[in-house]
XYZ file of N, CA and C in Angstrom:
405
model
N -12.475 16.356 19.344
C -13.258 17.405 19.943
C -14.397 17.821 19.012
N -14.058 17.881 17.824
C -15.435 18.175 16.752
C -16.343 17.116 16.652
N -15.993 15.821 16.650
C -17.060 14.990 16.907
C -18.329 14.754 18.050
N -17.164 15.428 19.393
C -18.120 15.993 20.338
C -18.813 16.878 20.223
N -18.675 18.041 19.643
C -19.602 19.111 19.484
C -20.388 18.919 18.521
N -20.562 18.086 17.602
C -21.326 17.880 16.235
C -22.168 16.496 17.144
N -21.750 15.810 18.326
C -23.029 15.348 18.887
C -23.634 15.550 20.272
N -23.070 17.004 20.556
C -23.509 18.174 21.498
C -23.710 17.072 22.770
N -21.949 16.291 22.954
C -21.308 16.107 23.989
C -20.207 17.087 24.390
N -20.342 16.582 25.635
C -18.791 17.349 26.303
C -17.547 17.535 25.850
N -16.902 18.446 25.070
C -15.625 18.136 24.574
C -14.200 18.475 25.201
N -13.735 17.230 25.443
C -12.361 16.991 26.174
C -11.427 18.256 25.349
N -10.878 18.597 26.263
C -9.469 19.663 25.845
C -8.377 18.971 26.378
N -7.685 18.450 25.296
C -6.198 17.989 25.033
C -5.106 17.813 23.903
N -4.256 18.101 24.586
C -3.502 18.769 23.398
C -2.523 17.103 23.139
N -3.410 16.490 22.188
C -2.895 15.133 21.563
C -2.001 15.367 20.429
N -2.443 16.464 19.550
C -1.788 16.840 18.806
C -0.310 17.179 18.968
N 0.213 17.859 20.020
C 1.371 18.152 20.575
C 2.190 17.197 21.126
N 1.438 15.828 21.520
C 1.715 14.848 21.767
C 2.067 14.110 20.924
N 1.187 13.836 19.424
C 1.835 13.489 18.256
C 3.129 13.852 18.068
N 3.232 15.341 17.835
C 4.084 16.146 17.393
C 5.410 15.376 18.102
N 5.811 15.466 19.232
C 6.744 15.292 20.260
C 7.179 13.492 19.978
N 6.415 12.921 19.848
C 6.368 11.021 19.092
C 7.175 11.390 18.147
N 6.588 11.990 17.212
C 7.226 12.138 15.685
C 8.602 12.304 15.879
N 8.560 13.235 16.376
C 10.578 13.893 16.843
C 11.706 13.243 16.970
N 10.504 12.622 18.168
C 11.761 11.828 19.105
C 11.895 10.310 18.336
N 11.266 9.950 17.223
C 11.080 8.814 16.087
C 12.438 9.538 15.441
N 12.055 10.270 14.706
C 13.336 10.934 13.849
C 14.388 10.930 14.289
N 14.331 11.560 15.772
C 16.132 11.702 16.461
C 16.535 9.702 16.250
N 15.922 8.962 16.895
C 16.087 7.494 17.045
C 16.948 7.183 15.878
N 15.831 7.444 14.585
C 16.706 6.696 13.413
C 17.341 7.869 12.915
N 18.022 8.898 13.409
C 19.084 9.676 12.493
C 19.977 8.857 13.367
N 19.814 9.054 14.976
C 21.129 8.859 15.309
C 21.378 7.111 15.313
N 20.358 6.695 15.107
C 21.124 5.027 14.621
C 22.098 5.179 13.085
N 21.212 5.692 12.203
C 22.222 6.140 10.924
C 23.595 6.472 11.131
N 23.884 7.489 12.275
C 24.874 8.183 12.596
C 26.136 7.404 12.939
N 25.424 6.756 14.085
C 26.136 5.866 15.039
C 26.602 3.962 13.827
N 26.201 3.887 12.975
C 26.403 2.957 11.967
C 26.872 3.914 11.292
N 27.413 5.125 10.948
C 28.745 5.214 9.862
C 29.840 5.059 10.533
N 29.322 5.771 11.892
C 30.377 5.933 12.852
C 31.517 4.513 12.774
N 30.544 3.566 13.026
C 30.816 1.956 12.904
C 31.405 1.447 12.194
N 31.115 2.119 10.828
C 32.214 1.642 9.897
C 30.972 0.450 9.098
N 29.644 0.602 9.476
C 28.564 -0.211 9.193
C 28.078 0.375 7.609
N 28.037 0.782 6.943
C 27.785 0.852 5.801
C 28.495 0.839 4.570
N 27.116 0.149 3.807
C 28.003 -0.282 2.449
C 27.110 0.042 1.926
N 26.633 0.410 1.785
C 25.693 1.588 0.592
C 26.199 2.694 0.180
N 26.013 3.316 -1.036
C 26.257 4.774 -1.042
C 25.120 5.399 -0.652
N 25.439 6.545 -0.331
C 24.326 7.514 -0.078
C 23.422 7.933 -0.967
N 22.080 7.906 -1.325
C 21.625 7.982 -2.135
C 21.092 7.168 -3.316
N 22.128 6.181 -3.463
C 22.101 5.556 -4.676
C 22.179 3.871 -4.433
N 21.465 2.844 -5.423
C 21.282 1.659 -4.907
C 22.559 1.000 -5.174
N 22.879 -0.445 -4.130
C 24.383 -1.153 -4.494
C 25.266 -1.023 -5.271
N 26.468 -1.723 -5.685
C 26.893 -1.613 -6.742
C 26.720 -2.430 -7.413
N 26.127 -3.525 -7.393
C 25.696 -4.408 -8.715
C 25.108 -3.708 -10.135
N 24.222 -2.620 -9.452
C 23.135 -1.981 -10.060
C 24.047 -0.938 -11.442
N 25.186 -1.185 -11.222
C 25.671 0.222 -12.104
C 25.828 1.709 -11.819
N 27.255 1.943 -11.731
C 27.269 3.391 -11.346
C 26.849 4.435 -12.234
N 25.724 5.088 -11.682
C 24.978 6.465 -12.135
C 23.534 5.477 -13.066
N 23.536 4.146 -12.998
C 22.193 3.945 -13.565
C 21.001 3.640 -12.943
N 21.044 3.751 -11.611
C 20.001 3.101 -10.746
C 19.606 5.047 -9.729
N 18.986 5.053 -9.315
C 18.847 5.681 -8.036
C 17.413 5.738 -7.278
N 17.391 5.283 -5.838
C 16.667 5.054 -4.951
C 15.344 4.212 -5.491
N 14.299 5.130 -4.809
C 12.452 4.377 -4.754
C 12.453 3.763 -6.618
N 12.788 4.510 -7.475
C 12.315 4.632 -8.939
C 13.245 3.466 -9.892
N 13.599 2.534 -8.882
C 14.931 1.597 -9.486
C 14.133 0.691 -9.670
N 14.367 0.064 -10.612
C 13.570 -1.600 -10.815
C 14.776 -2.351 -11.145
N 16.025 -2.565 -10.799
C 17.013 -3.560 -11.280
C 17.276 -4.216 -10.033
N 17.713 -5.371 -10.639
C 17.476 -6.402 -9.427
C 18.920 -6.360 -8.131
N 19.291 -5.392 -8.379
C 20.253 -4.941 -7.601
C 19.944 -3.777 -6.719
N 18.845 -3.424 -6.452
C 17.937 -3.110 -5.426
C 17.376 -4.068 -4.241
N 17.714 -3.868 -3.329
C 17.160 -4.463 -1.984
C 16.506 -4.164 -1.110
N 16.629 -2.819 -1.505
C 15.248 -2.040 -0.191
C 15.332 -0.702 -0.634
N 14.446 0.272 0.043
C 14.289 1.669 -0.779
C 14.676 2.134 0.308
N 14.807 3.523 -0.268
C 16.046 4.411 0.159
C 15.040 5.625 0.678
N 15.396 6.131 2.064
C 14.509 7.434 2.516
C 16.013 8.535 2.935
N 14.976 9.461 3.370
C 15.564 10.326 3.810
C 15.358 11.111 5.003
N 16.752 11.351 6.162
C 16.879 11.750 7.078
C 15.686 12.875 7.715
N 14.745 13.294 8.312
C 14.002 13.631 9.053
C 14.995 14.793 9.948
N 16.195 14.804 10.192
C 16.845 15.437 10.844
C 17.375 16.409 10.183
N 18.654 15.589 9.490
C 19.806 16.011 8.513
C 19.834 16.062 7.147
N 18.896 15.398 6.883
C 18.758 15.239 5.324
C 19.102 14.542 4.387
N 20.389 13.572 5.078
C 20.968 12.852 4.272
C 20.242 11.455 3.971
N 19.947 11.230 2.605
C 19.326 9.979 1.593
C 20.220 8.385 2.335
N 19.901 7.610 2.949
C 19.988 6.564 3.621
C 19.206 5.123 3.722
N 19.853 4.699 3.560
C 18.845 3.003 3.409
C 17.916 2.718 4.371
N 16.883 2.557 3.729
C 15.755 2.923 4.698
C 15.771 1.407 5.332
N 16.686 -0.221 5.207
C 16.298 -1.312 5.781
C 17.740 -1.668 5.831
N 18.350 -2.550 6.663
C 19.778 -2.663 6.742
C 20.120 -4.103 5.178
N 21.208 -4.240 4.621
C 20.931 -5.040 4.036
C 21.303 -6.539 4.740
N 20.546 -7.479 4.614
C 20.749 -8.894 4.236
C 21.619 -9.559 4.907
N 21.285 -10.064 6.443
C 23.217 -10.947 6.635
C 24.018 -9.622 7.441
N 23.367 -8.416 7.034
C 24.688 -7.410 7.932
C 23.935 -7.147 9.373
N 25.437 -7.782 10.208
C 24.782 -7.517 11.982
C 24.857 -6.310 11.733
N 23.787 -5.208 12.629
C 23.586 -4.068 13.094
C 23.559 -4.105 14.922
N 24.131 -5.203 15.495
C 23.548 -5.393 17.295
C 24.005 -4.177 17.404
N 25.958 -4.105 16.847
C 26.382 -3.109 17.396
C 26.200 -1.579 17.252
N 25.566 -1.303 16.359
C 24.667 0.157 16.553
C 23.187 0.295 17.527
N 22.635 -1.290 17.332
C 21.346 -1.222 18.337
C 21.795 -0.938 19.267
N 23.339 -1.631 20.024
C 23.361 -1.632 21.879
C 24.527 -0.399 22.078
N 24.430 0.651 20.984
C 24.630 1.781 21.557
C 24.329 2.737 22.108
N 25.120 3.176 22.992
C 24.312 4.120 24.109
C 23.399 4.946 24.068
N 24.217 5.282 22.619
C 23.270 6.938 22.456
C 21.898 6.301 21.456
N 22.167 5.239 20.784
C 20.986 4.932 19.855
C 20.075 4.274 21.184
N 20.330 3.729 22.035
C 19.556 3.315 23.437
C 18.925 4.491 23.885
N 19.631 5.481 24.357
C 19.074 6.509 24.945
C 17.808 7.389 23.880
N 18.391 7.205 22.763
C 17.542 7.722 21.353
C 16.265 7.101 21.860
N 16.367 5.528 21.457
C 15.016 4.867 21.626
C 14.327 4.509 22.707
N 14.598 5.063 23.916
C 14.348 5.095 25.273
C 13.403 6.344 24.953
N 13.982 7.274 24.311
C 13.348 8.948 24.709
C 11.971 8.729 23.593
N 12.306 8.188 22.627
C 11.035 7.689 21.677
C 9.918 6.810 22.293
N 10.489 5.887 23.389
C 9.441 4.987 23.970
C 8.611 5.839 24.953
N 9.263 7.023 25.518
C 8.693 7.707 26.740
C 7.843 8.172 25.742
N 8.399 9.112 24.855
C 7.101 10.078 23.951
C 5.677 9.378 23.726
N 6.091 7.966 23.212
C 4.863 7.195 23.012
C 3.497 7.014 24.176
N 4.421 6.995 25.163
C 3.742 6.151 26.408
C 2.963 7.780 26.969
N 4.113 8.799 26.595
C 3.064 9.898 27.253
C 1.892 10.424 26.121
N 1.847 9.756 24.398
C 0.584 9.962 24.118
C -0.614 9.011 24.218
N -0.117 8.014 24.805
C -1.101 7.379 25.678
C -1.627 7.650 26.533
N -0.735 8.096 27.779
C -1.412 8.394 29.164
C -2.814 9.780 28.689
N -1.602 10.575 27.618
C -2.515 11.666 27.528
C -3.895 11.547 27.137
N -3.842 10.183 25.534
C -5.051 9.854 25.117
C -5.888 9.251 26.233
N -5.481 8.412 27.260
C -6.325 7.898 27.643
C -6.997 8.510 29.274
N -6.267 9.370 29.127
C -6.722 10.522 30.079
C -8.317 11.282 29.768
N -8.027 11.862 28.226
C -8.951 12.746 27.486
C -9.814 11.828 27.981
N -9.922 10.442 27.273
C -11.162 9.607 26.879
C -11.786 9.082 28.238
N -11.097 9.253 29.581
C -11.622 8.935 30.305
C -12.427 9.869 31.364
N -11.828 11.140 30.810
C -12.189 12.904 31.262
C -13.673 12.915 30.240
N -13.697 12.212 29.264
C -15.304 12.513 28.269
C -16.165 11.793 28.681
N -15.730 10.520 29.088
C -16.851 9.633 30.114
C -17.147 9.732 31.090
N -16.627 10.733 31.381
C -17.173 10.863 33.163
C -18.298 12.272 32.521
N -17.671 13.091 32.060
C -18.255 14.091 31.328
C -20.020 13.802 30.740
N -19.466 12.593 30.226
C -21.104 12.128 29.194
C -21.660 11.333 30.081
N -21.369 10.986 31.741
C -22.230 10.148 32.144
C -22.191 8.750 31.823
N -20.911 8.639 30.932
C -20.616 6.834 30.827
C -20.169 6.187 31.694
N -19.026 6.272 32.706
C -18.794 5.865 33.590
C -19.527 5.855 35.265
């Protein structure tokens, strides 16, 4: 919208931002409750927080590890908070947390969010061209 007014076009009112916002969320719910639904599983072999056990107990922890007993870096929950492997490791099936219901329904509600900041974006942009006489 400021780019429109700084070239004293028409400026679209839409709330994309809120649309972001609502993406973001429903991203977070997805991968907490895949996390969730893989302890549930009995799917992890990581500790929380801290890298494998090759690495040595209490000498390694997460992003700041350089021992070769690191395999992927470690984030944290968006939801709950809890420190979690941010990539599954190596060789371990995960189908059975993907083709769960609730991690389905998770990433179903994440795909809608997406698709409605599309419709929305491409709503605006097509509400400014009619506006500016492009179309």
């Amino acid at each position: 919208m400021e780019l429109c007014e700084v070239r004293a076009l028409a400026p679209v009112n839409w709330s994309l931002a809120e649309h972001a916002r609502r993406y973001s969320e429903a991203s977070a719910q997805r991968w907490h409750q895949f996390h969730v639904v893989r302890e549930q599983l009995g799917l992890v072999v990581e500790e929380s927080g801290r890298c494998r056990e090759e690495c040595g107990p209490g000498r390694c922890w997460g992003d700041d590890c350089e021992c070769a007993g690191c395999v992927f870096g470690w984030a944290q929950c968006a939801v709950c908070g809890q420190a979690r492997a941010a990539q599954p490791i190596h060789g371990l099936d995960l189908s059975p947390v993907e083709n769960d219901v609730e991690v389905l329904a998770a990433k179903q509600r994440e795909q809608d969010r997406l698709d409605e900041f599309y419709r929305e974006f491409d709503s605006a942009v097509a509400e400014w061209q009619r506006a500016v006489g492009l179309v």
